[in-house]
PDB file of C-alpha atoms in Angstrom:
ATOM      1  CA  UNK A   7     164.082  92.456 171.953  1.00  0.00           C
ATOM      2  CA  UNK A   8     167.267  91.868 173.936  1.00  0.00           C
ATOM      3  CA  UNK A   9     167.500  93.515 177.338  1.00  0.00           C
ATOM      4  CA  UNK A  10     171.094  94.728 177.217  1.00  0.00           C
ATOM      5  CA  UNK A  11     170.457  97.147 180.097  1.00  0.00           C
ATOM      6  CA  UNK A  12     169.871  94.246 182.459  1.00  0.00           C
ATOM      7  CA  UNK A  13     173.022  92.504 181.273  1.00  0.00           C
ATOM      8  CA  UNK A  14     175.048  95.711 181.731  1.00  0.00           C
ATOM      9  CA  UNK A  15     173.606  96.387 185.214  1.00  0.00           C
ATOM     10  CA  UNK A  16     174.366  92.815 186.245  1.00  0.00           C
ATOM     11  CA  UNK A  17     177.916  93.056 184.927  1.00  0.00           C
ATOM     12  CA  UNK A  18     178.356  96.342 186.787  1.00  0.00           C
ATOM     13  CA  UNK A  19     177.469  94.570 190.029  1.00  0.00           C
ATOM     14  CA  UNK A  20     179.837  91.732 189.034  1.00  0.00           C
ATOM     15  CA  UNK A  21     177.069  89.145 189.258  1.00  0.00           C
ATOM     16  CA  UNK A  22     176.690  86.068 187.090  1.00  0.00           C
ATOM     17  CA  UNK A  23     173.271  85.021 185.797  1.00  0.00           C
ATOM     18  CA  UNK A  24     173.322  82.218 188.333  1.00  0.00           C
ATOM     19  CA  UNK A  25     174.044  84.570 191.239  1.00  0.00           C
ATOM     20  CA  UNK A  26     171.345  87.032 190.221  1.00  0.00           C
ATOM     21  CA  UNK A  27     168.903  84.168 189.734  1.00  0.00           C
ATOM     22  CA  UNK A  28     169.603  82.834 193.245  1.00  0.00           C
ATOM     23  CA  UNK A  29     169.215  86.316 194.704  1.00  0.00           C
ATOM     24  CA  UNK A  30     165.765  86.829 193.176  1.00  0.00           C
ATOM     25  CA  UNK A  31     164.615  83.205 193.559  1.00  0.00           C
ATOM     26  CA  UNK A  32     164.358  82.126 189.938  1.00  0.00           C
ATOM     27  CA  UNK A  33     166.325  79.771 187.688  1.00  0.00           C
ATOM     28  CA  UNK A  34     169.402  80.894 185.740  1.00  0.00           C
ATOM     29  CA  UNK A  35     167.545  80.102 182.533  1.00  0.00           C
ATOM     30  CA  UNK A  36     164.826  82.619 183.468  1.00  0.00           C
ATOM     31  CA  UNK A  37     167.373  85.440 183.809  1.00  0.00           C
ATOM     32  CA  UNK A  38     168.933  84.311 180.534  1.00  0.00           C
ATOM     33  CA  UNK A  39     165.496  84.348 178.837  1.00  0.00           C
ATOM     34  CA  UNK A  40     164.814  87.903 180.120  1.00  0.00           C
ATOM     35  CA  UNK A  41     168.196  89.130 178.855  1.00  0.00           C
ATOM     36  CA  UNK A  42     167.620  87.511 175.478  1.00  0.00           C
ATOM     37  CA  UNK A  43     164.127  89.011 175.283  1.00  0.00           C
ATOM     38  CA  UNK A  44     162.484  85.586 175.146  1.00  0.00           C
ATOM     39  CA  UNK A  45     160.463  86.160 178.304  1.00  0.00           C
ATOM     40  CA  UNK A  46     158.627  89.188 179.695  1.00  0.00           C
ATOM     41  CA  UNK A  47     158.860  89.085 183.498  1.00  0.00           C
ATOM     42  CA  UNK A  48     155.997  90.075 185.805  1.00  0.00           C
ATOM     43  CA  UNK A  49     156.235  93.356 187.678  1.00  0.00           C
ATOM     44  CA  UNK A  50     157.077  91.466 190.901  1.00  0.00           C
ATOM     45  CA  UNK A  51     160.131  89.872 189.315  1.00  0.00           C
ATOM     46  CA  UNK A  52     161.160  93.167 187.704  1.00  0.00           C
ATOM     47  CA  UNK A  53     161.049  94.857 191.138  1.00  0.00           C
ATOM     48  CA  UNK A  54     163.056  92.014 192.735  1.00  0.00           C
ATOM     49  CA  UNK A  55     165.719  92.285 190.008  1.00  0.00           C
ATOM     50  CA  UNK A  56     165.878  96.082 190.315  1.00  0.00           C
ATOM     51  CA  UNK A  57     166.212  95.922 194.112  1.00  0.00           C
ATOM     52  CA  UNK A  58     169.002  93.349 193.852  1.00  0.00           C
ATOM     53  CA  UNK A  59     170.881  95.405 191.263  1.00  0.00           C
ATOM     54  CA  UNK A  60     170.204  98.732 193.027  1.00  0.00           C
ATOM     55  CA  UNK A  61     168.536 100.353 190.027  1.00  0.00           C
ATOM     56  CA  UNK A  62     165.033 101.588 189.194  1.00  0.00           C
ATOM     57  CA  UNK A  63     162.450  99.985 186.937  1.00  0.00           C
ATOM     58  CA  UNK A  64     162.942 102.841 184.461  1.00  0.00           C
ATOM     59  CA  UNK A  65     166.675 102.131 184.309  1.00  0.00           C
ATOM     60  CA  UNK A  66     166.161  98.535 183.256  1.00  0.00           C
ATOM     61  CA  UNK A  67     162.786  98.134 181.650  1.00  0.00           C
ATOM     62  CA  UNK A  68     161.699 101.472 180.188  1.00  0.00           C
ATOM     63  CA  UNK A  69     162.251 101.973 176.505  1.00  0.00           C
ATOM     64  CA  UNK A  70     162.279 105.678 175.518  1.00  0.00           C
ATOM     65  CA  UNK A  71     160.239 106.489 172.404  1.00  0.00           C
ATOM     66  CA  UNK A  72     162.423 106.365 169.304  1.00  0.00           C
ATOM     67  CA  UNK A  73     161.574 109.644 167.547  1.00  0.00           C
TER      68      UNK A  73
ATOM     69  CA  UNK B  60     142.429   4.490 183.443  1.00  0.00           C
ATOM     70  CA  UNK B  61     145.601   6.156 182.261  1.00  0.00           C
ATOM     71  CA  UNK B  62     146.428   6.340 178.580  1.00  0.00           C
ATOM     72  CA  UNK B  63     142.845   5.777 177.527  1.00  0.00           C
ATOM     73  CA  UNK B  64     141.326   8.525 175.383  1.00  0.00           C
ATOM     74  CA  UNK B  65     137.931   9.793 176.443  1.00  0.00           C
ATOM     75  CA  UNK B  66     135.422  11.869 174.520  1.00  0.00           C
ATOM     76  CA  UNK B  67     135.174  15.200 176.401  1.00  0.00           C
ATOM     77  CA  UNK B  68     131.763  15.365 178.023  1.00  0.00           C
ATOM     78  CA  UNK B  69     129.811  18.599 178.455  1.00  0.00           C
ATOM     79  CA  UNK B  70     130.582  18.443 182.158  1.00  0.00           C
ATOM     80  CA  UNK B  71     134.336  18.213 181.470  1.00  0.00           C
ATOM     81  CA  UNK B  72     134.158  21.062 178.960  1.00  0.00           C
ATOM     82  CA  UNK B  73     132.311  23.173 181.519  1.00  0.00           C
ATOM     83  CA  UNK B  74     134.909  22.311 184.159  1.00  0.00           C
ATOM     84  CA  UNK B  75     137.856  23.238 181.920  1.00  0.00           C
ATOM     85  CA  UNK B  76     136.092  26.504 180.989  1.00  0.00           C
ATOM     86  CA  UNK B  77     135.633  27.440 184.612  1.00  0.00           C
ATOM     87  CA  UNK B  78     139.294  26.497 185.291  1.00  0.00           C
ATOM     88  CA  UNK B  79     140.429  28.913 182.582  1.00  0.00           C
ATOM     89  CA  UNK B  80     138.192  31.631 183.998  1.00  0.00           C
ATOM     90  CA  UNK B  81     139.571  30.960 187.486  1.00  0.00           C
ATOM     91  CA  UNK B  82     143.144  31.120 186.170  1.00  0.00           C
ATOM     92  CA  UNK B  83     142.374  34.380 184.335  1.00  0.00           C
ATOM     93  CA  UNK B  84     140.857  35.816 187.500  1.00  0.00           C
ATOM     94  CA  UNK B  85     143.918  34.815 189.560  1.00  0.00           C
ATOM     95  CA  UNK B  86     146.232  36.259 186.903  1.00  0.00           C
ATOM     96  CA  UNK B  87     144.345  39.561 186.808  1.00  0.00           C
ATOM     97  CA  UNK B  88     144.174  39.562 190.624  1.00  0.00           C
ATOM     98  CA  UNK B  89     147.973  39.223 190.862  1.00  0.00           C
ATOM     99  CA  UNK B  90     148.395  41.838 188.131  1.00  0.00           C
ATOM    100  CA  UNK B  91     146.232  44.316 190.058  1.00  0.00           C
ATOM    101  CA  UNK B  92     147.937  43.350 193.337  1.00  0.00           C
ATOM    102  CA  UNK B  93     151.366  43.949 191.760  1.00  0.00           C
ATOM    103  CA  UNK B  94     150.225  47.292 190.386  1.00  0.00           C
ATOM    104  CA  UNK B  95     148.796  48.336 193.777  1.00  0.00           C
ATOM    105  CA  UNK B  96     151.977  47.281 195.591  1.00  0.00           C
ATOM    106  CA  UNK B  97     154.005  49.317 193.063  1.00  0.00           C
ATOM    107  CA  UNK B  98     151.871  52.424 193.637  1.00  0.00           C
ATOM    108  CA  UNK B  99     152.094  52.047 197.433  1.00  0.00           C
ATOM    109  CA  UNK B 100     155.893  51.558 197.264  1.00  0.00           C
ATOM    110  CA  UNK B 101     156.351  54.686 195.125  1.00  0.00           C
ATOM    111  CA  UNK B 102     154.122  56.684 197.530  1.00  0.00           C
ATOM    112  CA  UNK B 103     156.166  55.455 200.543  1.00  0.00           C
ATOM    113  CA  UNK B 104     159.526  56.246 198.854  1.00  0.00           C
ATOM    114  CA  UNK B 105     158.308  59.727 197.804  1.00  0.00           C
ATOM    115  CA  UNK B 106     156.982  60.574 201.281  1.00  0.00           C
ATOM    116  CA  UNK B 107     160.232  59.304 202.850  1.00  0.00           C
ATOM    117  CA  UNK B 108     162.246  61.457 200.442  1.00  0.00           C
ATOM    118  CA  UNK B 109     160.139  64.535 201.268  1.00  0.00           C
ATOM    119  CA  UNK B 110     160.438  63.904 204.997  1.00  0.00           C
ATOM    120  CA  UNK B 111     164.229  63.566 204.673  1.00  0.00           C
ATOM    121  CA  UNK B 112     164.408  66.793 202.667  1.00  0.00           C
ATOM    122  CA  UNK B 113     162.235  68.563 205.255  1.00  0.00           C
ATOM    123  CA  UNK B 114     164.438  67.309 208.106  1.00  0.00           C
ATOM    124  CA  UNK B 115     167.594  68.450 206.310  1.00  0.00           C
ATOM    125  CA  UNK B 116     165.930  71.831 205.622  1.00  0.00           C
ATOM    126  CA  UNK B 117     166.473  71.317 201.891  1.00  0.00           C
ATOM    127  CA  UNK B 118     162.954  71.963 200.685  1.00  0.00           C
ATOM    128  CA  UNK B 119     163.306  72.765 196.976  1.00  0.00           C
ATOM    129  CA  UNK B 120     162.042  76.171 195.866  1.00  0.00           C
ATOM    130  CA  UNK B 121     158.792  76.407 193.917  1.00  0.00           C
ATOM    131  CA  UNK B 122     158.839  76.714 190.145  1.00  0.00           C
ATOM    132  CA  UNK B 123     159.451  80.309 189.124  1.00  0.00           C
ATOM    133  CA  UNK B 124     156.919  82.296 187.084  1.00  0.00           C
ATOM    134  CA  UNK B 125     158.514  81.506 183.692  1.00  0.00           C
ATOM    135  CA  UNK B 126     158.641  77.812 184.563  1.00  0.00           C
ATOM    136  CA  UNK B 127     154.977  77.766 185.621  1.00  0.00           C
ATOM    137  CA  UNK B 128     154.001  79.345 182.288  1.00  0.00           C
ATOM    138  CA  UNK B 129     156.304  76.985 180.350  1.00  0.00           C
ATOM    139  CA  UNK B 130     154.916  73.932 182.170  1.00  0.00           C
ATOM    140  CA  UNK B 131     151.411  75.039 181.207  1.00  0.00           C
ATOM    141  CA  UNK B 132     152.431  75.040 177.544  1.00  0.00           C
ATOM    142  CA  UNK B 133     154.119  71.644 177.964  1.00  0.00           C
ATOM    143  CA  UNK B 134     150.938  70.196 179.533  1.00  0.00           C
ATOM    144  CA  UNK B 135     149.001  71.623 176.586  1.00  0.00           C
ATOM    145  CA  UNK B 136     151.381  70.007 174.071  1.00  0.00           C
ATOM    146  CA  UNK B 137     151.196  66.666 175.897  1.00  0.00           C
ATOM    147  CA  UNK B 138     147.394  66.885 176.143  1.00  0.00           C
ATOM    148  CA  UNK B 139     146.914  67.517 172.428  1.00  0.00           C
ATOM    149  CA  UNK B 140     149.415  64.769 171.558  1.00  0.00           C
ATOM    150  CA  UNK B 141     147.484  62.376 173.785  1.00  0.00           C
ATOM    151  CA  UNK B 142     144.193  63.586 172.296  1.00  0.00           C
ATOM    152  CA  UNK B 143     145.407  63.100 168.699  1.00  0.00           C
ATOM    153  CA  UNK B 144     146.925  59.695 169.464  1.00  0.00           C
ATOM    154  CA  UNK B 145     143.650  58.661 171.121  1.00  0.00           C
ATOM    155  CA  UNK B 146     141.690  59.635 168.003  1.00  0.00           C
ATOM    156  CA  UNK B 147     144.121  57.670 165.795  1.00  0.00           C
ATOM    157  CA  UNK B 148     143.881  54.617 168.082  1.00  0.00           C
ATOM    158  CA  UNK B 149     140.077  54.824 168.111  1.00  0.00           C
ATOM    159  CA  UNK B 150     140.011  55.046 164.289  1.00  0.00           C
ATOM    160  CA  UNK B 151     142.345  52.065 164.009  1.00  0.00           C
ATOM    161  CA  UNK B 152     140.132  50.096 166.407  1.00  0.00           C
ATOM    162  CA  UNK B 153     137.049  50.902 164.287  1.00  0.00           C
ATOM    163  CA  UNK B 154     138.754  50.140 160.950  1.00  0.00           C
ATOM    164  CA  UNK B 155     140.352  46.864 162.072  1.00  0.00           C
ATOM    165  CA  UNK B 156     137.570  45.833 164.466  1.00  0.00           C
ATOM    166  CA  UNK B 157     139.786  46.000 167.547  1.00  0.00           C
ATOM    167  CA  UNK B 158     143.524  46.257 167.893  1.00  0.00           C
ATOM    168  CA  UNK B 159     145.182  43.688 165.665  1.00  0.00           C
ATOM    169  CA  UNK B 160     148.560  43.789 167.382  1.00  0.00           C
ATOM    170  CA  UNK B 161     147.778  45.124 170.871  1.00  0.00           C
ATOM    171  CA  UNK B 162     146.138  43.227 173.694  1.00  0.00           C
ATOM    172  CA  UNK B 163     144.059  44.316 176.717  1.00  0.00           C
ATOM    173  CA  UNK B 164     145.296  47.463 178.459  1.00  0.00           C
ATOM    174  CA  UNK B 165     148.386  47.879 176.208  1.00  0.00           C
ATOM    175  CA  UNK B 166     146.880  50.578 173.884  1.00  0.00           C
ATOM    176  CA  UNK B 167     145.934  52.739 176.884  1.00  0.00           C
ATOM    177  CA  UNK B 168     149.331  52.248 178.529  1.00  0.00           C
ATOM    178  CA  UNK B 169     151.070  53.232 175.270  1.00  0.00           C
ATOM    179  CA  UNK B 170     149.036  56.455 175.240  1.00  0.00           C
ATOM    180  CA  UNK B 171     149.980  57.202 178.872  1.00  0.00           C
ATOM    181  CA  UNK B 172     153.694  56.672 178.143  1.00  0.00           C
ATOM    182  CA  UNK B 173     153.417  58.815 175.003  1.00  0.00           C
ATOM    183  CA  UNK B 174     151.775  61.704 176.882  1.00  0.00           C
ATOM    184  CA  UNK B 175     154.263  61.466 179.758  1.00  0.00           C
ATOM    185  CA  UNK B 176     157.253  61.368 177.378  1.00  0.00           C
ATOM    186  CA  UNK B 177     156.023  64.421 175.459  1.00  0.00           C
ATOM    187  CA  UNK B 178     155.393  66.410 178.659  1.00  0.00           C
ATOM    188  CA  UNK B 179     158.696  65.477 180.328  1.00  0.00           C
ATOM    189  CA  UNK B 180     160.890  66.107 177.267  1.00  0.00           C
ATOM    190  CA  UNK B 181     159.112  69.411 176.507  1.00  0.00           C
ATOM    191  CA  UNK B 182     159.501  70.533 180.142  1.00  0.00           C
ATOM    192  CA  UNK B 183     163.197  69.605 180.160  1.00  0.00           C
ATOM    193  CA  UNK B 184     163.754  71.425 176.841  1.00  0.00           C
ATOM    194  CA  UNK B 185     162.103  74.568 178.276  1.00  0.00           C
ATOM    195  CA  UNK B 186     164.030  74.381 181.578  1.00  0.00           C
ATOM    196  CA  UNK B 187     160.782  73.820 183.421  1.00  0.00           C
ATOM    197  CA  UNK B 188     161.224  70.273 184.721  1.00  0.00           C
ATOM    198  CA  UNK B 189     163.544  70.948 187.648  1.00  0.00           C
ATOM    199  CA  UNK B 190     162.883  73.661 190.220  1.00  0.00           C
ATOM    200  CA  UNK B 191     165.368  76.539 190.577  1.00  0.00           C
ATOM    201  CA  UNK B 192     168.473  75.288 192.337  1.00  0.00           C
ATOM    202  CA  UNK B 193     167.448  71.635 192.026  1.00  0.00           C
ATOM    203  CA  UNK B 194     170.348  69.459 190.878  1.00  0.00           C
ATOM    204  CA  UNK B 195     169.540  67.369 187.809  1.00  0.00           C
ATOM    205  CA  UNK B 196     172.718  65.260 187.883  1.00  0.00           C
ATOM    206  CA  UNK B 197     171.334  62.576 190.232  1.00  0.00           C
ATOM    207  CA  UNK B 198     168.191  62.239 188.124  1.00  0.00           C
ATOM    208  CA  UNK B 199     170.205  61.487 184.981  1.00  0.00           C
ATOM    209  CA  UNK B 200     171.797  58.550 186.770  1.00  0.00           C
ATOM    210  CA  UNK B 201     168.551  57.303 188.354  1.00  0.00           C
ATOM    211  CA  UNK B 202     166.509  57.600 185.131  1.00  0.00           C
ATOM    212  CA  UNK B 203     169.339  56.146 183.038  1.00  0.00           C
ATOM    213  CA  UNK B 204     169.930  53.177 185.360  1.00  0.00           C
ATOM    214  CA  UNK B 205     166.217  52.401 185.731  1.00  0.00           C
ATOM    215  CA  UNK B 206     165.762  52.794 181.979  1.00  0.00           C
ATOM    216  CA  UNK B 207     168.558  50.369 181.154  1.00  0.00           C
ATOM    217  CA  UNK B 208     167.234  47.836 183.702  1.00  0.00           C
ATOM    218  CA  UNK B 209     163.770  48.076 182.158  1.00  0.00           C
ATOM    219  CA  UNK B 210     165.171  47.781 178.628  1.00  0.00           C
ATOM    220  CA  UNK B 211     167.053  44.624 179.661  1.00  0.00           C
ATOM    221  CA  UNK B 212     163.781  43.272 181.102  1.00  0.00           C
ATOM    222  CA  UNK B 213     161.952  44.229 177.903  1.00  0.00           C
ATOM    223  CA  UNK B 214     164.567  42.580 175.664  1.00  0.00           C
ATOM    224  CA  UNK B 215     164.413  39.405 177.780  1.00  0.00           C
ATOM    225  CA  UNK B 216     160.616  39.401 177.248  1.00  0.00           C
ATOM    226  CA  UNK B 217     161.204  39.630 173.480  1.00  0.00           C
ATOM    227  CA  UNK B 218     163.771  36.811 173.589  1.00  0.00           C
ATOM    228  CA  UNK B 219     161.627  34.401 175.652  1.00  0.00           C
ATOM    229  CA  UNK B 220     158.525  35.320 173.635  1.00  0.00           C
ATOM    230  CA  UNK B 221     156.485  36.476 176.642  1.00  0.00           C
ATOM    231  CA  UNK B 222     155.854  39.865 175.070  1.00  0.00           C
ATOM    232  CA  UNK B 223     153.258  38.391 172.721  1.00  0.00           C
ATOM    233  CA  UNK B 224     150.150  36.376 173.595  1.00  0.00           C
ATOM    234  CA  UNK B 225     148.960  33.217 171.807  1.00  0.00           C
ATOM    235  CA  UNK B 226     147.344  35.317 169.059  1.00  0.00           C
ATOM    236  CA  UNK B 227     150.626  37.173 168.415  1.00  0.00           C
ATOM    237  CA  UNK B 228     149.396  40.411 169.959  1.00  0.00           C
ATOM    238  CA  UNK B 229     151.550  42.613 172.208  1.00  0.00           C
ATOM    239  CA  UNK B 230     150.834  41.711 175.829  1.00  0.00           C
ATOM    240  CA  UNK B 231     151.545  43.590 179.070  1.00  0.00           C
ATOM    241  CA  UNK B 232     155.054  42.084 178.826  1.00  0.00           C
ATOM    242  CA  UNK B 233     155.909  45.098 176.641  1.00  0.00           C
ATOM    243  CA  UNK B 234     155.566  47.395 179.682  1.00  0.00           C
ATOM    244  CA  UNK B 235     159.253  47.044 180.574  1.00  0.00           C
ATOM    245  CA  UNK B 236     160.259  48.002 177.052  1.00  0.00           C
ATOM    246  CA  UNK B 237     158.000  51.085 177.082  1.00  0.00           C
ATOM    247  CA  UNK B 238     159.080  52.149 180.584  1.00  0.00           C
ATOM    248  CA  UNK B 239     162.718  51.610 179.555  1.00  0.00           C
ATOM    249  CA  UNK B 240     162.298  53.750 176.439  1.00  0.00           C
ATOM    250  CA  UNK B 241     160.537  56.492 178.449  1.00  0.00           C
ATOM    251  CA  UNK B 242     163.246  56.568 181.119  1.00  0.00           C
ATOM    252  CA  UNK B 243     166.164  56.429 178.661  1.00  0.00           C
ATOM    253  CA  UNK B 244     164.636  59.230 176.534  1.00  0.00           C
ATOM    254  CA  UNK B 245     164.168  61.296 179.730  1.00  0.00           C
ATOM    255  CA  UNK B 246     167.755  60.649 180.859  1.00  0.00           C
ATOM    256  CA  UNK B 247     169.067  61.565 177.382  1.00  0.00           C
ATOM    257  CA  UNK B 248     166.998  64.783 177.351  1.00  0.00           C
ATOM    258  CA  UNK B 249     168.367  65.774 180.786  1.00  0.00           C
ATOM    259  CA  UNK B 250     171.923  64.998 179.651  1.00  0.00           C
ATOM    260  CA  UNK B 251     171.580  67.098 176.471  1.00  0.00           C
ATOM    261  CA  UNK B 252     170.097  69.961 178.510  1.00  0.00           C
ATOM    262  CA  UNK B 253     172.962  69.750 181.029  1.00  0.00           C
ATOM    263  CA  UNK B 254     175.514  70.093 178.213  1.00  0.00           C
ATOM    264  CA  UNK B 255     173.604  73.070 176.729  1.00  0.00           C
ATOM    265  CA  UNK B 256     173.312  74.713 180.177  1.00  0.00           C
ATOM    266  CA  UNK B 257     177.016  74.247 180.875  1.00  0.00           C
ATOM    267  CA  UNK B 258     177.821  75.904 177.551  1.00  0.00           C
ATOM    268  CA  UNK B 259     175.378  78.785 178.204  1.00  0.00           C
ATOM    269  CA  UNK B 260     176.804  79.321 181.717  1.00  0.00           C
ATOM    270  CA  UNK B 261     180.348  79.303 180.318  1.00  0.00           C
ATOM    271  CA  UNK B 262     179.341  81.848 177.647  1.00  0.00           C
ATOM    272  CA  UNK B 263     177.813  84.055 180.375  1.00  0.00           C
ATOM    273  CA  UNK B 264     181.015  83.827 182.450  1.00  0.00           C
ATOM    274  CA  UNK B 265     183.020  84.698 179.329  1.00  0.00           C
ATOM    275  CA  UNK B 266     180.825  87.726 178.645  1.00  0.00           C
ATOM    276  CA  UNK B 267     181.243  88.911 182.250  1.00  0.00           C
ATOM    277  CA  UNK B 268     185.012  88.764 181.925  1.00  0.00           C
TER     278      UNK B 268
END
């Protein structure tokens, strides 16, 4: 499933995938894979991304139950 | 007496046999020596490169978590390819009582090149060959240039007939051709990936705007 929240939060901070990747110490392709839903990051990477974007884990990675 | 034909005696036969063995030993000695010198040279160049990077403070970052996982899968793919190819080669050797067209260490070297090619191309395809922030441009040139040089060497071996032994089997002279193919395939894979990455980065920039 695509992570559009991450893409939106990144755009809000005016960061490219490459810039976010450099900030959290991963490759651009890894950020791209997370946004596309091709890769599930570890909690450590999730925290690093959230800290860089100034958001919480819930904001980016929590999916509310669809009722 | 020159020009006079002599029946080869047992002693002469024995002497010529030992000469052939001596020649074979010298040939294999030089082959091993060449191989060892190659390994030592590569080790020296690699350690020099690392030392230069360390001095310049340009130590490349480690592979990220996705790359480590992807490399594991690539190793797995390469291992099972190597395993399957080994089984096929062993079956062929049993059916044909040895390798009909391959000589000495060539079958094993083919398997090594096959495994390496599968791993490298799979890692490049999954963006797990280069570390984050590592530039791949220089490698395309190095792999491409070395590949072309090896292909030229391999083609010259085909032309002068040194790729085959007296029995018409592929000799170690085919090494250049295999190394050339491996390096050119690697360079092509990097080049294709660079084009795809450039397009993906441009798409991302477009989305941001």
